[in-house]
PDB file of C-alpha atoms in Angstrom:
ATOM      1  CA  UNK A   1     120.360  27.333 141.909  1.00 93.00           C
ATOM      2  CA  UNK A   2     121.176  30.968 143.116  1.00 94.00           C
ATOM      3  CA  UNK A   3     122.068  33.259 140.271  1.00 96.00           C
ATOM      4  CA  UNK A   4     123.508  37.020 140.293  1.00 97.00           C
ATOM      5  CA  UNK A   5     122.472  39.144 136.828  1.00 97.00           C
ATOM      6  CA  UNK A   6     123.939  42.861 137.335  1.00 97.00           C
ATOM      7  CA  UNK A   7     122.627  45.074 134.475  1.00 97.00           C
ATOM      8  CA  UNK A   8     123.268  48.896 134.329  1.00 97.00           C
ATOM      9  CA  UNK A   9     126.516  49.661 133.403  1.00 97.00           C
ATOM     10  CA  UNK A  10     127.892  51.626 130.957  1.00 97.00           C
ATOM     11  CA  UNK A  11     129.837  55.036 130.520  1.00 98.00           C
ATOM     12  CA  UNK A  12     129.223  58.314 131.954  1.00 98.00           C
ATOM     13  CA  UNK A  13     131.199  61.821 132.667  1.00 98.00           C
ATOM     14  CA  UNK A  14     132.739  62.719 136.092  1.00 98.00           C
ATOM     15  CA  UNK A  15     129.886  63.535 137.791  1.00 98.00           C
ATOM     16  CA  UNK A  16     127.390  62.230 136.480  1.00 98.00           C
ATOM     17  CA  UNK A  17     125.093  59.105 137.933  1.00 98.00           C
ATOM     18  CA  UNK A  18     124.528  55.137 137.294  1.00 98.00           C
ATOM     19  CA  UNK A  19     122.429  53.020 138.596  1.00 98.00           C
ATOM     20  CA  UNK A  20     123.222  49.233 138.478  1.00 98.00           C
ATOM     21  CA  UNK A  21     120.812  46.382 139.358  1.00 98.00           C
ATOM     22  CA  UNK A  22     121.418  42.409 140.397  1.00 98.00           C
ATOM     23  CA  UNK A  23     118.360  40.258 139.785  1.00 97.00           C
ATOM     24  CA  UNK A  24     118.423  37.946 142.274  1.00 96.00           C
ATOM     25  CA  UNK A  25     117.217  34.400 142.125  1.00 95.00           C
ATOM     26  CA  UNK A  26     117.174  30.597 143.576  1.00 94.00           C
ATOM     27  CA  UNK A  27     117.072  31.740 147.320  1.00 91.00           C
ATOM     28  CA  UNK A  28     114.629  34.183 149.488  1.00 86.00           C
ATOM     29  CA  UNK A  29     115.313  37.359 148.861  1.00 80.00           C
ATOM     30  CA  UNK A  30     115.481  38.666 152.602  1.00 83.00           C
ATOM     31  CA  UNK A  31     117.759  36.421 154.257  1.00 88.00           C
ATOM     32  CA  UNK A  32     120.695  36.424 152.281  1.00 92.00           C
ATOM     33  CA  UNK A  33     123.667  39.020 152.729  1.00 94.00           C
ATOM     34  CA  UNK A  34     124.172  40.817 149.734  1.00 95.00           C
ATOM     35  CA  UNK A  35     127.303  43.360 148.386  1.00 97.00           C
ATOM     36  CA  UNK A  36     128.561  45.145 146.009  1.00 98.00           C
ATOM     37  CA  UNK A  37     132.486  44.699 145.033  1.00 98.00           C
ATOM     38  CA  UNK A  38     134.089  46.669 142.094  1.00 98.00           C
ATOM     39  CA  UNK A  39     137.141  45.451 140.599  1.00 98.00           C
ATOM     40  CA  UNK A  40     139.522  48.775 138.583  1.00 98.00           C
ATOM     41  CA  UNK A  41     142.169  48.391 135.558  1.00 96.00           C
ATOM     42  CA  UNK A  42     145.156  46.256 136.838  1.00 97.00           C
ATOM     43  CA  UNK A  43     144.218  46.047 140.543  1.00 97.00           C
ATOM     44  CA  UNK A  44     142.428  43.691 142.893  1.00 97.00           C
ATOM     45  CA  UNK A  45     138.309  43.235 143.611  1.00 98.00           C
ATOM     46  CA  UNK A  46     137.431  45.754 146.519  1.00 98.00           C
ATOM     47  CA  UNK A  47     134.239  46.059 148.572  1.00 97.00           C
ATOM     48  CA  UNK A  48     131.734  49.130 147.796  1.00 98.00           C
ATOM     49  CA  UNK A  49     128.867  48.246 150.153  1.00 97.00           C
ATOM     50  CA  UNK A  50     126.764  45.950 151.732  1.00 96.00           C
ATOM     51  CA  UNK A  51     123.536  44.837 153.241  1.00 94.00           C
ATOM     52  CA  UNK A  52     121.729  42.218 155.121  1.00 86.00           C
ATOM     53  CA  UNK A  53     118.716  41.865 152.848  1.00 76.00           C
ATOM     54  CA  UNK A  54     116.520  41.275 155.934  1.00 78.00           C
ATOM     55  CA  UNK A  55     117.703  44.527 157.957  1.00 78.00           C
ATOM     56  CA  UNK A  56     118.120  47.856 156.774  1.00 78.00           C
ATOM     57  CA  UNK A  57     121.666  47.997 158.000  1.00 85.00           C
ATOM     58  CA  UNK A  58     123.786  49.117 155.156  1.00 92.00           C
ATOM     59  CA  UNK A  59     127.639  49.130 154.955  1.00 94.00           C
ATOM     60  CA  UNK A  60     130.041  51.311 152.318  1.00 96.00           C
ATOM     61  CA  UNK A  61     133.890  51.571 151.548  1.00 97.00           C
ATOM     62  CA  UNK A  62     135.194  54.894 152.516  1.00 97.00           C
ATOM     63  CA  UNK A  63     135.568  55.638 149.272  1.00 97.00           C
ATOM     64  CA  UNK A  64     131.957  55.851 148.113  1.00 98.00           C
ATOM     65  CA  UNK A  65     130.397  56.791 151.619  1.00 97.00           C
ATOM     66  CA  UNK A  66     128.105  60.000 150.847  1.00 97.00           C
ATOM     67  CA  UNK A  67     128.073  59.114 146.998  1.00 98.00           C
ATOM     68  CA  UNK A  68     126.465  55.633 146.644  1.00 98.00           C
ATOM     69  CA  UNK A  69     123.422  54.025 147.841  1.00 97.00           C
ATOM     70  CA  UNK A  70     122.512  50.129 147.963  1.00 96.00           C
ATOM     71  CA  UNK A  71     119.012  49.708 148.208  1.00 94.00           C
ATOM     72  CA  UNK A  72     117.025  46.544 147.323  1.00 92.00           C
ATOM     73  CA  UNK A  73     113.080  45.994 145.988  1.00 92.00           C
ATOM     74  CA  UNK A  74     112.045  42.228 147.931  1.00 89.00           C
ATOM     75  CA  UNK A  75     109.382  41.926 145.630  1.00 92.00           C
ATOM     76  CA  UNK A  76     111.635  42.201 142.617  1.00 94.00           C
ATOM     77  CA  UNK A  77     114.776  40.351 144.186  1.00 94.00           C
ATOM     78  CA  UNK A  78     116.829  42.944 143.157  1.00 95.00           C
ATOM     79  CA  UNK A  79     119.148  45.277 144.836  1.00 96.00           C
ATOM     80  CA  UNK A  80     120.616  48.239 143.467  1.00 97.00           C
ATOM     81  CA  UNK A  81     124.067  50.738 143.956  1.00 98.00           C
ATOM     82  CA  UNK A  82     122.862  54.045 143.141  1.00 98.00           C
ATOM     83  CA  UNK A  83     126.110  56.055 141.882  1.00 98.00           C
ATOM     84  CA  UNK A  84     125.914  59.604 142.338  1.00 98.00           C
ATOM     85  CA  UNK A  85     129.105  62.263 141.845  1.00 98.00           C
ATOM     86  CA  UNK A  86     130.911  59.551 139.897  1.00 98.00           C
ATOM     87  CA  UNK A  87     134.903  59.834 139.542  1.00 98.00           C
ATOM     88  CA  UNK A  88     137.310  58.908 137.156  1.00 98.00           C
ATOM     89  CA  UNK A  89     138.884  56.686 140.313  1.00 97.00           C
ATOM     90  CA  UNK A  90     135.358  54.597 140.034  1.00 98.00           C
ATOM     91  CA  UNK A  91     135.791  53.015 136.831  1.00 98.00           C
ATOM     92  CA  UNK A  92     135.846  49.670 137.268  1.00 98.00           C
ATOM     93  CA  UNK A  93     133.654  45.862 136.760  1.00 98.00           C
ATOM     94  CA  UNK A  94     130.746  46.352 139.421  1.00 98.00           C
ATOM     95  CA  UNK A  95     129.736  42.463 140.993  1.00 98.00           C
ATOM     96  CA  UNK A  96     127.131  41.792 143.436  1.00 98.00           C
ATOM     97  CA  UNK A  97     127.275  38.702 145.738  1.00 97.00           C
ATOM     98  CA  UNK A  98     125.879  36.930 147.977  1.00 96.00           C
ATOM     99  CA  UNK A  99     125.625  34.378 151.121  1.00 95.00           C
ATOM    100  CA  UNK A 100     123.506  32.853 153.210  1.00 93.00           C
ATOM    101  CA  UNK A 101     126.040  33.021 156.190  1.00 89.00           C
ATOM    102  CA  UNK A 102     126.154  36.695 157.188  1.00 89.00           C
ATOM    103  CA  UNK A 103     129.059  36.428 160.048  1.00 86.00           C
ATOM    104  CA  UNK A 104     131.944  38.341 159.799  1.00 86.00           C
ATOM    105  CA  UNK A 105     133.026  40.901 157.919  1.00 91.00           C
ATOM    106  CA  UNK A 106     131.269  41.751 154.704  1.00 92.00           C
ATOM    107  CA  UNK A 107     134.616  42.929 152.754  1.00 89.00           C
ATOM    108  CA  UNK A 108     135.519  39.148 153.162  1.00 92.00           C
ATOM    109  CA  UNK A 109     135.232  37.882 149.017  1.00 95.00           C
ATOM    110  CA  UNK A 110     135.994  34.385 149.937  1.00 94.00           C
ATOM    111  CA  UNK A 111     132.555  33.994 152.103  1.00 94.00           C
ATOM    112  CA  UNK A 112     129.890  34.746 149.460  1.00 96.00           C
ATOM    113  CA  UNK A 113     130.032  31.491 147.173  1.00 96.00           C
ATOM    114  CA  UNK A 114     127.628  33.234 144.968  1.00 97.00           C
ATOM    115  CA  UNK A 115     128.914  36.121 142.168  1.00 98.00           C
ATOM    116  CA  UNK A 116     127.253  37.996 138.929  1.00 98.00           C
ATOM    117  CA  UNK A 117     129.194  38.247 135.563  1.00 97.00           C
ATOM    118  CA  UNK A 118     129.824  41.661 136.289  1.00 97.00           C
ATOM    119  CA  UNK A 119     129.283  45.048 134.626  1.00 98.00           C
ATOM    120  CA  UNK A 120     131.495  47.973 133.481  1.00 98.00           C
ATOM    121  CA  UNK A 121     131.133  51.088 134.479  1.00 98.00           C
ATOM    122  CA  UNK A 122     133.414  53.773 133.177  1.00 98.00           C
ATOM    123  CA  UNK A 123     133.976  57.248 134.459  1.00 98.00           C
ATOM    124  CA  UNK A 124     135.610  59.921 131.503  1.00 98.00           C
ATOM    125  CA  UNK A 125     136.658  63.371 132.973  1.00 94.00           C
TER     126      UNK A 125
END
């Protein structure tokens, strides 16, 4: 069965850089769409990025366009948000995801059937 394990979390000052992994496994890695979501304190699960693990088209929220990078190892099924110039504002539980079906949009939660545990990541200024 497909299974999501994000590691990498943990705290850091404004500023400062994370990155988080999801070890992939139960499906090829390489034809799967995969993204990042982040869910802060007391509000909803938002997108952060995205990727089509078979392309090297790569999608990001406005909010971490310039500061994050998903990038993915096929030989390790894993893919990775590198967090640079982290904020206060990015605190939050970090999940990656995934489905098979790539169409539509990838801020669309409800089409990947497939979620990690989540990790925390918490900004301090």
């Amino acid at each position: 069965q497909v299974q999501l394990v994000e590691s990498g979390g943990g705290s850091v000052q404004a500023g400062g850089s994370l990155r988080l992994s999801c070890a992939a496994s139960g499906f090829t890695f390489g034809t799967y769409c995969m993204a990042w979501f982040r869910q802060p304190p007391g509000e909803e699960r938002e997108g952060v990025g995205a990727v089509y693990t078979g392309a090297s088209a790569r999608y990001y929220a406005d909010s971490v366009k310039g500061r994050f990078t998903i990038s993915q190892d096929n030989a390790k099924n894993t893919l990775y948000l590198q967090m640079n110039s982290l904020k206060p504002q990015d605190t939050a539980v970090y999940y990656c995801a995934a489905r098979s079906n790539c169409a539509g949009s990838w801020l669309y939660q409800d089409k990947y059937p497939y979620w990690g545990q989540g990790t925390q990541v918490t900004v301090s200024s």
